[in-house]
mmCIF file with all atom_site columns, C-alpha atoms and ligand atoms in Angstrom:
data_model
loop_
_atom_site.group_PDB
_atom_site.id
_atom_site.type_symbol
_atom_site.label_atom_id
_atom_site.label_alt_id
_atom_site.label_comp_id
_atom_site.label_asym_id
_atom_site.label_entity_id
_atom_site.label_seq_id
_atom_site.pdbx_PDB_ins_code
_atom_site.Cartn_x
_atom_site.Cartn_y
_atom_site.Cartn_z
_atom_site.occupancy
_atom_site.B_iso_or_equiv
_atom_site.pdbx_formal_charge
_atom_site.auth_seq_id
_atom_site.auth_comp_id
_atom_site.auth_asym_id
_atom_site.auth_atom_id
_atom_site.pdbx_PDB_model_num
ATOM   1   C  CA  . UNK B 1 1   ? 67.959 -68.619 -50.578 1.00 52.00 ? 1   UNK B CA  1
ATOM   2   C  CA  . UNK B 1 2   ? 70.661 -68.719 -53.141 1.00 53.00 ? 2   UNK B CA  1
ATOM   3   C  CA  . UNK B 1 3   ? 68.727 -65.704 -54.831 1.00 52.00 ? 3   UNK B CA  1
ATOM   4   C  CA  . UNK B 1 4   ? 68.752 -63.993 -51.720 1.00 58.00 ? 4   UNK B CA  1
ATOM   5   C  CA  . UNK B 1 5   ? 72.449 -63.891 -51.193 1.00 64.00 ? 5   UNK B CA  1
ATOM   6   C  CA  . UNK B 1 6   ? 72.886 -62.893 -54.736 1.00 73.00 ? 6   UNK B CA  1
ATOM   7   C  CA  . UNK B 1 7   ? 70.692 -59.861 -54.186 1.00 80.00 ? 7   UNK B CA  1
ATOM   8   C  CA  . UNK B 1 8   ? 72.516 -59.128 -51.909 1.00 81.00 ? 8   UNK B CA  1
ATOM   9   C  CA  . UNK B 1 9   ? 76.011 -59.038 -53.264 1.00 78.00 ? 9   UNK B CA  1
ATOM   10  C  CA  . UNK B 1 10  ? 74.438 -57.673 -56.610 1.00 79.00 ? 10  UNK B CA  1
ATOM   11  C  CA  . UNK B 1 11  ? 73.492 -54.489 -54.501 1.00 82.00 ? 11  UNK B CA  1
ATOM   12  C  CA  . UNK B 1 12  ? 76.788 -54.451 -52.774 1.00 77.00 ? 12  UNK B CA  1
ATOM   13  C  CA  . UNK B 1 13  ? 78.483 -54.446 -56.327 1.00 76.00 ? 13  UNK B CA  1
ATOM   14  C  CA  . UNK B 1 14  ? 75.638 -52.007 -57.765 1.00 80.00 ? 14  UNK B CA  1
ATOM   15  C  CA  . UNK B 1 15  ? 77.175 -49.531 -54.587 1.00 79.00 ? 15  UNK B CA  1
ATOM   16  C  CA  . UNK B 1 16  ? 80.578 -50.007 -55.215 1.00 80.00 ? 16  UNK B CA  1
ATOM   17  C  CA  . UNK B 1 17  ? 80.213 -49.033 -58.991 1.00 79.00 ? 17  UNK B CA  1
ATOM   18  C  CA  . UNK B 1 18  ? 78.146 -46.456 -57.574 1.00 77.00 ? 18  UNK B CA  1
ATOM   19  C  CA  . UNK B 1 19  ? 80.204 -44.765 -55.783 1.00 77.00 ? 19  UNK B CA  1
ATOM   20  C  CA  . UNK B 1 20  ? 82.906 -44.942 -58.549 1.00 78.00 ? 20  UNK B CA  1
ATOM   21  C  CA  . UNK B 1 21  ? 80.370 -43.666 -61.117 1.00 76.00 ? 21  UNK B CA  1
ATOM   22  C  CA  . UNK B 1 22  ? 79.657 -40.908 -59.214 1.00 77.00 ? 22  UNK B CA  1
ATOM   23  C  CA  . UNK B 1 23  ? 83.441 -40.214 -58.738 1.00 79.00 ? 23  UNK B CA  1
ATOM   24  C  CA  . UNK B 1 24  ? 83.971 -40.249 -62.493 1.00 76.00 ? 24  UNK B CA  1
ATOM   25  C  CA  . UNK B 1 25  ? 81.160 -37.839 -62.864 1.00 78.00 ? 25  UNK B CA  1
ATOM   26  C  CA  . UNK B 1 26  ? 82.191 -35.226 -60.558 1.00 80.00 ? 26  UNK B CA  1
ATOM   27  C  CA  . UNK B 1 27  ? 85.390 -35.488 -62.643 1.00 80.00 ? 27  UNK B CA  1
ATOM   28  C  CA  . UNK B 1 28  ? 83.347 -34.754 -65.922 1.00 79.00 ? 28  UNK B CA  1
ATOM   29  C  CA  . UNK B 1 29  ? 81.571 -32.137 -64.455 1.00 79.00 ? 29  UNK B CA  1
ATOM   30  C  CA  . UNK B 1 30  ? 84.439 -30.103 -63.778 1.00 80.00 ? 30  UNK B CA  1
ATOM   31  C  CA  . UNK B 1 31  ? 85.894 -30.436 -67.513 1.00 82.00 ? 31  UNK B CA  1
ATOM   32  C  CA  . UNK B 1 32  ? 82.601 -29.996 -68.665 1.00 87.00 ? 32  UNK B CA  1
ATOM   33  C  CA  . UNK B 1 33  ? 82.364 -26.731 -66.322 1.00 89.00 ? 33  UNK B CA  1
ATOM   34  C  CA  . UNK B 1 34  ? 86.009 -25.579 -67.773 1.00 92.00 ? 34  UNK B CA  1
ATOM   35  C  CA  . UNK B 1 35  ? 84.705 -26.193 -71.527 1.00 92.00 ? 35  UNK B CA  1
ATOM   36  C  CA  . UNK B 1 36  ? 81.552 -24.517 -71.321 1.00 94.00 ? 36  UNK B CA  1
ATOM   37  C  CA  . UNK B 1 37  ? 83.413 -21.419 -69.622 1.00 95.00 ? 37  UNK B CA  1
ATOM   38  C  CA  . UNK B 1 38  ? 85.978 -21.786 -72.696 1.00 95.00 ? 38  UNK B CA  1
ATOM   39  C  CA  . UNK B 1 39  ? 82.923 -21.753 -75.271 1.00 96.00 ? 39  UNK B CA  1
ATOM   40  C  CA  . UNK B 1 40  ? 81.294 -19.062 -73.863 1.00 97.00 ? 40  UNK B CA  1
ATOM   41  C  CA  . UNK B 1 41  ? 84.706 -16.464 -73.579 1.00 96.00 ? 41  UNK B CA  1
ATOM   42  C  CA  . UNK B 1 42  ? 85.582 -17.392 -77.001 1.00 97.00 ? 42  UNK B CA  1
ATOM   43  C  CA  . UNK B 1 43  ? 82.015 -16.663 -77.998 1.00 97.00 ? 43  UNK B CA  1
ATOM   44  C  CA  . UNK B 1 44  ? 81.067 -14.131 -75.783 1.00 97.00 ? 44  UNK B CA  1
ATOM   45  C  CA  . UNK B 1 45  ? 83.315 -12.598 -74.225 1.00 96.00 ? 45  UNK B CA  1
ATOM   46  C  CA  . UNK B 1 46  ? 84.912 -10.287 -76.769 1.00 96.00 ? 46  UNK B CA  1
ATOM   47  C  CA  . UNK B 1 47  ? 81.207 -8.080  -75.213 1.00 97.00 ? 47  UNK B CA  1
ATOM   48  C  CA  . UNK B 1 48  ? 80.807 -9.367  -72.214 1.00 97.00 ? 48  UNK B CA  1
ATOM   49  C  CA  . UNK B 1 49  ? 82.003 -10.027 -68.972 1.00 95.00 ? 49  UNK B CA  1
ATOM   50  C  CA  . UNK B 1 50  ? 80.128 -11.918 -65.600 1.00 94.00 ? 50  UNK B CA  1
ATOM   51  C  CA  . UNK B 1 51  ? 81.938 -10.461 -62.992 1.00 93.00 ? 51  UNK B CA  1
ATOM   52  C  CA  . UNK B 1 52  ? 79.621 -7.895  -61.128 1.00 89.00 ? 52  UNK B CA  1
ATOM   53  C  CA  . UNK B 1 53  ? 82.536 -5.801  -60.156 1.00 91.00 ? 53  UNK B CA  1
ATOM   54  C  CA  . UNK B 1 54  ? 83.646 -5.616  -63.677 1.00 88.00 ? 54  UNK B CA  1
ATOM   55  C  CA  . UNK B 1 55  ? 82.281 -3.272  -65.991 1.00 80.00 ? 55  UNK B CA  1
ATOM   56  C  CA  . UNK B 1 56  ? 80.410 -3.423  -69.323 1.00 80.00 ? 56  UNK B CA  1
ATOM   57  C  CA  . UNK B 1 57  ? 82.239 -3.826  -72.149 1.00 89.00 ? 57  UNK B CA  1
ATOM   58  C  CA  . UNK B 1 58  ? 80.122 -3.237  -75.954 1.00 93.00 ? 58  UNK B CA  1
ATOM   59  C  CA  . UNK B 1 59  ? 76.983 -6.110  -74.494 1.00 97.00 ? 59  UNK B CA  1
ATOM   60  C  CA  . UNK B 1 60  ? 75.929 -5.406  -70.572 1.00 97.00 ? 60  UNK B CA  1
ATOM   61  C  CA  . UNK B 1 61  ? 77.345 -7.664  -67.800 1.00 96.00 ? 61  UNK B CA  1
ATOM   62  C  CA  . UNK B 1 62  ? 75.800 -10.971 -68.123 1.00 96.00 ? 62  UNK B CA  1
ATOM   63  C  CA  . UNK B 1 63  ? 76.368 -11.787 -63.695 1.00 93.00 ? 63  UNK B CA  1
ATOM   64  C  CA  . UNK B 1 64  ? 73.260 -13.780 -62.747 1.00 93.00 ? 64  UNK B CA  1
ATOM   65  C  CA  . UNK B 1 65  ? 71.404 -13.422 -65.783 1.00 96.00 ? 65  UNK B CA  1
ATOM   66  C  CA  . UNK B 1 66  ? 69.453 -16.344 -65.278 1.00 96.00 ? 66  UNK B CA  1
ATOM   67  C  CA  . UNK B 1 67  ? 66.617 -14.945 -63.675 1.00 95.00 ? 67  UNK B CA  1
ATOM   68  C  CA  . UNK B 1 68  ? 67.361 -11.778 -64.477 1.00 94.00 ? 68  UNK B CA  1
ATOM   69  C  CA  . UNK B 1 69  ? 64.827 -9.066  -66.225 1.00 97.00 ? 69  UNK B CA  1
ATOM   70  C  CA  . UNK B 1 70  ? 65.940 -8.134  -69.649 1.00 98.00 ? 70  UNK B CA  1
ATOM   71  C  CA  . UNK B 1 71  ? 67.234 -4.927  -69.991 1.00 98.00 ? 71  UNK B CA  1
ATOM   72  C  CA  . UNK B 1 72  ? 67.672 -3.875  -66.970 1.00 96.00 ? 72  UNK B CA  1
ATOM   73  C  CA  . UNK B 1 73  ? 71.555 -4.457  -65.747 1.00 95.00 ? 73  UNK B CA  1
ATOM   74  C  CA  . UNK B 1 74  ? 72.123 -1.377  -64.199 1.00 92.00 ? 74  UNK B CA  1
ATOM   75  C  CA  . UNK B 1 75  ? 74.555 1.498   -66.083 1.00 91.00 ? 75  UNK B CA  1
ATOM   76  C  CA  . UNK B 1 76  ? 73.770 -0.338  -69.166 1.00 95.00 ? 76  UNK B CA  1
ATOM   77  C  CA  . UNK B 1 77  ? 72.523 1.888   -72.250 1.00 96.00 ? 77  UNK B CA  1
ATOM   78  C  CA  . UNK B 1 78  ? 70.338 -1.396  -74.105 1.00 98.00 ? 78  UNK B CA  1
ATOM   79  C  CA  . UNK B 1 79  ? 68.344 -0.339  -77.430 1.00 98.00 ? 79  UNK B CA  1
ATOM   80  C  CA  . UNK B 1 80  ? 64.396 0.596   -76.742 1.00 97.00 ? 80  UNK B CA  1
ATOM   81  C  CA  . UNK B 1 81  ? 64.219 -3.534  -78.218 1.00 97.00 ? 81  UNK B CA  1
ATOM   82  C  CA  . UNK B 1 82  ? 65.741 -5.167  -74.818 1.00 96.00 ? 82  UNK B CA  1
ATOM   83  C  CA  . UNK B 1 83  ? 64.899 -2.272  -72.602 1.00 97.00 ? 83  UNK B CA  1
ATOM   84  C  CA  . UNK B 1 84  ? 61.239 -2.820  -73.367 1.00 96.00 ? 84  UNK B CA  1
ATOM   85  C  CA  . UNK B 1 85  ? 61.418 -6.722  -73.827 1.00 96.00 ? 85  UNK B CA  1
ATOM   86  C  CA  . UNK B 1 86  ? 59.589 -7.396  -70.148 1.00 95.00 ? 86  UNK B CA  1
ATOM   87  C  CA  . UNK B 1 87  ? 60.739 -11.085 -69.739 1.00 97.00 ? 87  UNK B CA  1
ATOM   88  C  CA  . UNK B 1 88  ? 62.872 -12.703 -67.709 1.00 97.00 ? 88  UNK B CA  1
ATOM   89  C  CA  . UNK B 1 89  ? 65.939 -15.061 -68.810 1.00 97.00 ? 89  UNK B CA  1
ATOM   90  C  CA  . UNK B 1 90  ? 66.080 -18.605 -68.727 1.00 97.00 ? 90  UNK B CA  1
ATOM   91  C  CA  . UNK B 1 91  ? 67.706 -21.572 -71.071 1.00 97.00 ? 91  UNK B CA  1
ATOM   92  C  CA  . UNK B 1 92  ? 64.661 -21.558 -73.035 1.00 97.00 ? 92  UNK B CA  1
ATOM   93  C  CA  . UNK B 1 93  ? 64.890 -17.638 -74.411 1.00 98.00 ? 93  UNK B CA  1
ATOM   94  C  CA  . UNK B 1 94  ? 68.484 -17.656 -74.072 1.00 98.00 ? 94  UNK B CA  1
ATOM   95  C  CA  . UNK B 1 95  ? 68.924 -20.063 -76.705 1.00 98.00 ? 95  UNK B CA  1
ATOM   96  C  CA  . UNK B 1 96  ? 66.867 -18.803 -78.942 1.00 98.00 ? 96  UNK B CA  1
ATOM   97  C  CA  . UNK B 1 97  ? 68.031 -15.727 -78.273 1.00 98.00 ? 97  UNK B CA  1
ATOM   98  C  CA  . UNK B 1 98  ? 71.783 -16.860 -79.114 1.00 98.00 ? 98  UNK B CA  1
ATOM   99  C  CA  . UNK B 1 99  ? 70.692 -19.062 -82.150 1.00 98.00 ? 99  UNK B CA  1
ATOM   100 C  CA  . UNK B 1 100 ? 70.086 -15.279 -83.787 1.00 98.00 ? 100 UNK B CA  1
ATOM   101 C  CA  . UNK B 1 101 ? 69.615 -12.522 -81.618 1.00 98.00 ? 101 UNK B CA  1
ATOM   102 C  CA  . UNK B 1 102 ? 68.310 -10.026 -84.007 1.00 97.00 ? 102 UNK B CA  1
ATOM   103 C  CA  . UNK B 1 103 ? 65.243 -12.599 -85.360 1.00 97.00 ? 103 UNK B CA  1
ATOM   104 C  CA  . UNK B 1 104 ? 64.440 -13.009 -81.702 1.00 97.00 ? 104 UNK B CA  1
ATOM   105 C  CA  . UNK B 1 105 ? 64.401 -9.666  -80.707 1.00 97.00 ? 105 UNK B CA  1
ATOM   106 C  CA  . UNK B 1 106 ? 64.198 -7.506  -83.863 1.00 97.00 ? 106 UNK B CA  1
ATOM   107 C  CA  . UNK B 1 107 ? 65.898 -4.445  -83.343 1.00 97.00 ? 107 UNK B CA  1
ATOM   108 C  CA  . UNK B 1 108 ? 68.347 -4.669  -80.682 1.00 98.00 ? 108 UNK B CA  1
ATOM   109 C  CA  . UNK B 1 109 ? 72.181 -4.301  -81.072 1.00 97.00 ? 109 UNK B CA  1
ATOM   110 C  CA  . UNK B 1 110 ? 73.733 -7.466  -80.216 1.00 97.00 ? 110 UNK B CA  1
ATOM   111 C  CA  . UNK B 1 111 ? 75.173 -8.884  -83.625 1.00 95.00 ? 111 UNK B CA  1
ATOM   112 C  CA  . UNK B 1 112 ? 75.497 -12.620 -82.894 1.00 97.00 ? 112 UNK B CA  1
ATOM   113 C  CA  . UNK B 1 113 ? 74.219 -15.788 -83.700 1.00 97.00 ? 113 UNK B CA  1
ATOM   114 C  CA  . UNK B 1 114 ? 75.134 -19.441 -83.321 1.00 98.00 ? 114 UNK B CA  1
ATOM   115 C  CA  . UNK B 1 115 ? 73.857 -22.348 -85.168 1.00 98.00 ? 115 UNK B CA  1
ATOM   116 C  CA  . UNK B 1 116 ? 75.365 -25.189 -82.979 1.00 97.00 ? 116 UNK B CA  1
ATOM   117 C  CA  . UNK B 1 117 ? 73.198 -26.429 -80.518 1.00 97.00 ? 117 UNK B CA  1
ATOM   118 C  CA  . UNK B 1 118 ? 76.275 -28.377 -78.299 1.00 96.00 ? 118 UNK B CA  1
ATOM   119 C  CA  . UNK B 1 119 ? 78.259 -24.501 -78.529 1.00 96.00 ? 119 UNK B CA  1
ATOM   120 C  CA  . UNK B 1 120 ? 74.417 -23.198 -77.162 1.00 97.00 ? 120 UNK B CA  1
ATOM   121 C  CA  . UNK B 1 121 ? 74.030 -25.506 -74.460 1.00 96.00 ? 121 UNK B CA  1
ATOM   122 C  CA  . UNK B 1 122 ? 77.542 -25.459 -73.610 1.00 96.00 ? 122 UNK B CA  1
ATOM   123 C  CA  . UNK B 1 123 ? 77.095 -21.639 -73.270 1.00 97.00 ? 123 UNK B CA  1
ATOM   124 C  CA  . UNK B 1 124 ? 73.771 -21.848 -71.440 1.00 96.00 ? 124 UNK B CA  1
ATOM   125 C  CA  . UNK B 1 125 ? 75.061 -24.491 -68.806 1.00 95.00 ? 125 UNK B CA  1
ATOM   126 C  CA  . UNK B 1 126 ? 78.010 -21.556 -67.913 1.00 95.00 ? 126 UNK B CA  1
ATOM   127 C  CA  . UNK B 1 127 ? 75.688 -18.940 -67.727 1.00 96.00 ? 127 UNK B CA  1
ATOM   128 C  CA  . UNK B 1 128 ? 73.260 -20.960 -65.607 1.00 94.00 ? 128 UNK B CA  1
ATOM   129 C  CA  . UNK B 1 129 ? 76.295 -22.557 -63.576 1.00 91.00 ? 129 UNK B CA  1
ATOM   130 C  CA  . UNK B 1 130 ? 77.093 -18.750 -62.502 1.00 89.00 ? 130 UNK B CA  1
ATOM   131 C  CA  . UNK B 1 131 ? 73.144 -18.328 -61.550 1.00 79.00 ? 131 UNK B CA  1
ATOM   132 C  CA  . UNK B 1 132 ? 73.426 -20.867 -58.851 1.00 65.00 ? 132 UNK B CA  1
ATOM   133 C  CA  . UNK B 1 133 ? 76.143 -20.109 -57.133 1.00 47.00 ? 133 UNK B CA  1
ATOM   134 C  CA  . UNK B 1 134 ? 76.642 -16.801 -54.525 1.00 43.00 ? 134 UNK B CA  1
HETATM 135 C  C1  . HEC X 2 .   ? 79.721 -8.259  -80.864 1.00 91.25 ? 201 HEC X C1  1
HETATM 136 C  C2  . HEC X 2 .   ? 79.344 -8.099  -79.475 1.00 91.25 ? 201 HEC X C2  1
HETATM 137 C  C3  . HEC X 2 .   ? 78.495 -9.167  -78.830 1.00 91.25 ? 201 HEC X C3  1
HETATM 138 C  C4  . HEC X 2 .   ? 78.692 -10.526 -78.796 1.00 91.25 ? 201 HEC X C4  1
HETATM 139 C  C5  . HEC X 2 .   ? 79.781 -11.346 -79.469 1.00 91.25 ? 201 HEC X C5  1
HETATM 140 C  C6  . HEC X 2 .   ? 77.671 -11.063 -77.920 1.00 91.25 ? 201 HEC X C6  1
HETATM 141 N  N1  . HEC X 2 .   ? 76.874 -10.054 -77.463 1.00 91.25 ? 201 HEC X N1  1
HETATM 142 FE FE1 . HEC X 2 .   ? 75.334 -10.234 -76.154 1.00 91.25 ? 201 HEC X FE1 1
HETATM 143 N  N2  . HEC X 2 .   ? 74.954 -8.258  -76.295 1.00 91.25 ? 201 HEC X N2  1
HETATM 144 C  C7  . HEC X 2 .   ? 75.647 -7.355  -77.079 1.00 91.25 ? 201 HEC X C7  1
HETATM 145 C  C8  . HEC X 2 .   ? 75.005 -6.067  -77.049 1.00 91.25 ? 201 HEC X C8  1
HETATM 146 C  C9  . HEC X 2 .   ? 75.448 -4.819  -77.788 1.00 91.25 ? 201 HEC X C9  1
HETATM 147 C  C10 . HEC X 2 .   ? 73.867 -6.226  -76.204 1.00 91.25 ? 201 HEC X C10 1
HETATM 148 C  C11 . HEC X 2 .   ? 72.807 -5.173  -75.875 1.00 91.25 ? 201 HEC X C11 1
HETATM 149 C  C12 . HEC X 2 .   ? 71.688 -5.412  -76.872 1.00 91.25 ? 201 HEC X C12 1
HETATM 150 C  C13 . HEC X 2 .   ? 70.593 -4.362  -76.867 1.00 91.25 ? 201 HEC X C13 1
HETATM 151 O  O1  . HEC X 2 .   ? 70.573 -3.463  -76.017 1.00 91.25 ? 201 HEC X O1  1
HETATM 152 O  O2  . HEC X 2 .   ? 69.714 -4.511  -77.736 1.00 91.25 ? 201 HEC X O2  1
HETATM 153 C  C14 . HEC X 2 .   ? 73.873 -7.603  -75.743 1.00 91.25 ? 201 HEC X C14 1
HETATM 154 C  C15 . HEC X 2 .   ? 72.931 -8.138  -74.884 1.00 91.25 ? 201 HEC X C15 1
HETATM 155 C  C16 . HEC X 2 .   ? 72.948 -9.438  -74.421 1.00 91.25 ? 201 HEC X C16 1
HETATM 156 C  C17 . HEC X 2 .   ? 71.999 -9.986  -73.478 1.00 91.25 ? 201 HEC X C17 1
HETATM 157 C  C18 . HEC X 2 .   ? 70.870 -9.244  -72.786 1.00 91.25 ? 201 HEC X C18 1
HETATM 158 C  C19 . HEC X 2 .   ? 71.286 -8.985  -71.342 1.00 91.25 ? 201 HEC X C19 1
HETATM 159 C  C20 . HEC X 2 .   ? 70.263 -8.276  -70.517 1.00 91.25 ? 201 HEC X C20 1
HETATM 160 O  O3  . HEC X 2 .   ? 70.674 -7.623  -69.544 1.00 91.25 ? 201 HEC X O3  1
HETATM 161 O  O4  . HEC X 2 .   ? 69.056 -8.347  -70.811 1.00 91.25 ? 201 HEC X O4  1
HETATM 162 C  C21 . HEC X 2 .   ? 72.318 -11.298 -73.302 1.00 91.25 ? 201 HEC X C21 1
HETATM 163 C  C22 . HEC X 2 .   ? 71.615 -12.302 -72.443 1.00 91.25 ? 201 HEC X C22 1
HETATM 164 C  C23 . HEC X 2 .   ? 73.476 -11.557 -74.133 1.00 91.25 ? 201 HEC X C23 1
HETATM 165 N  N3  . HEC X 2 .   ? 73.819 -10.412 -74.797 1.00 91.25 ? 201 HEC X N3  1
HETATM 166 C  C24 . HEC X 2 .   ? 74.095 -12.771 -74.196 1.00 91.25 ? 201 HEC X C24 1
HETATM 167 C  C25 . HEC X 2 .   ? 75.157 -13.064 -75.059 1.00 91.25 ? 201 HEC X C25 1
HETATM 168 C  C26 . HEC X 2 .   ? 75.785 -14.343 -75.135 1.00 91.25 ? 201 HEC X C26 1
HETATM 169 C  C27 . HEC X 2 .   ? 75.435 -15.540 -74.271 1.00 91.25 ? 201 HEC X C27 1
HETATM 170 C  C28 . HEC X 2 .   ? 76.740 -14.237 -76.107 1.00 91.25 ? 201 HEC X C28 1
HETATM 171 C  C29 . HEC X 2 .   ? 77.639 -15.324 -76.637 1.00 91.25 ? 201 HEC X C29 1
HETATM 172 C  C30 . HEC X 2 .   ? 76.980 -16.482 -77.144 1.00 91.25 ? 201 HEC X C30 1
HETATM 173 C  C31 . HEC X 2 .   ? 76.709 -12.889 -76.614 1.00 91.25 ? 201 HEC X C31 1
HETATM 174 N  N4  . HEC X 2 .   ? 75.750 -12.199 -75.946 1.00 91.25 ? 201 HEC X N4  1
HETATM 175 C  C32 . HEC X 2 .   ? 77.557 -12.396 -77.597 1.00 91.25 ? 201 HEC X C32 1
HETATM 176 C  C33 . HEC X 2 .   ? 76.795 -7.628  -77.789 1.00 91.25 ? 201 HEC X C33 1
HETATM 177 C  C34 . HEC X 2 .   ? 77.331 -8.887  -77.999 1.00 91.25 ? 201 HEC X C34 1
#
């Protein structure tokens, strides 16, 4: 009986720091949102933008690339390397592709390379954050 009641009161408890939890999370979510957007203009954004309405600047318009075809953002002139890559992006080629774009893709024209995973993933979760929204 007595273990009853404290089952019951331990799940009351487990719902109350629930709840909290789940407040402080949606809190950390946003800062880690705001950093990962910070990472990836200070790292990318010098070539490119994500808003569609925007246009390219030196790399093609990165809106919704997650799921997106290589090489084929419209009004963008990519080398015969991405323009012929026939895959589609996700966080798997995407970081490998940032870790050194050139050794993943020999020949195309995008200069960059990053050998931090946390800047990567940081990066990725922006890009992908942008994918699932409308
Ligand atoms: C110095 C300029 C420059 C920087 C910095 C740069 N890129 Fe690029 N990016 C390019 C260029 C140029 C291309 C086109 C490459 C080609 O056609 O071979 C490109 C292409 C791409 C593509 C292929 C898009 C598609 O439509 O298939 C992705 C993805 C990409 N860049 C992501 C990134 C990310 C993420 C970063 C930051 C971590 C980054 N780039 C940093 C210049 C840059």
């Amino acid at each position: 009986m007595m273990g009853g009641t404290r089952g019951r009161m331990g799940r009351v408890l487990a719902a109350i720091a629930g709840a909290w939890l789940l407040g402080i999370c949606a809190a950390q979510a946003d800062d880690d949102l705001a950093a990962a957007q910070k990472q990836f203009v200070t790292s990318c954004g010098t070539c490119h933008v994500v808003d569609p309405k925007a246009g390219p600047r030196q790399g093609p318009n990165l809106a919704g690339l997650i799921g997106r075809k290589a090489g084929t953002y419209p009004g963008y002139k990519y080398s015969a390397a991405l323009a012929n890559a026939g895959f589609t992006w996700d966080a798997d080629n995407l970081d490998k592709w940032i870790t050194n774009a050139q050794a993943f893709k020999p020949g195309t024209t995008m200069p960059y390379r990053q050998a931090d995973p946390a800047k990567r993933a940081r990066i990725i979760a922006y890009l992908k954050s942008l994918s699932v929204e409308k």
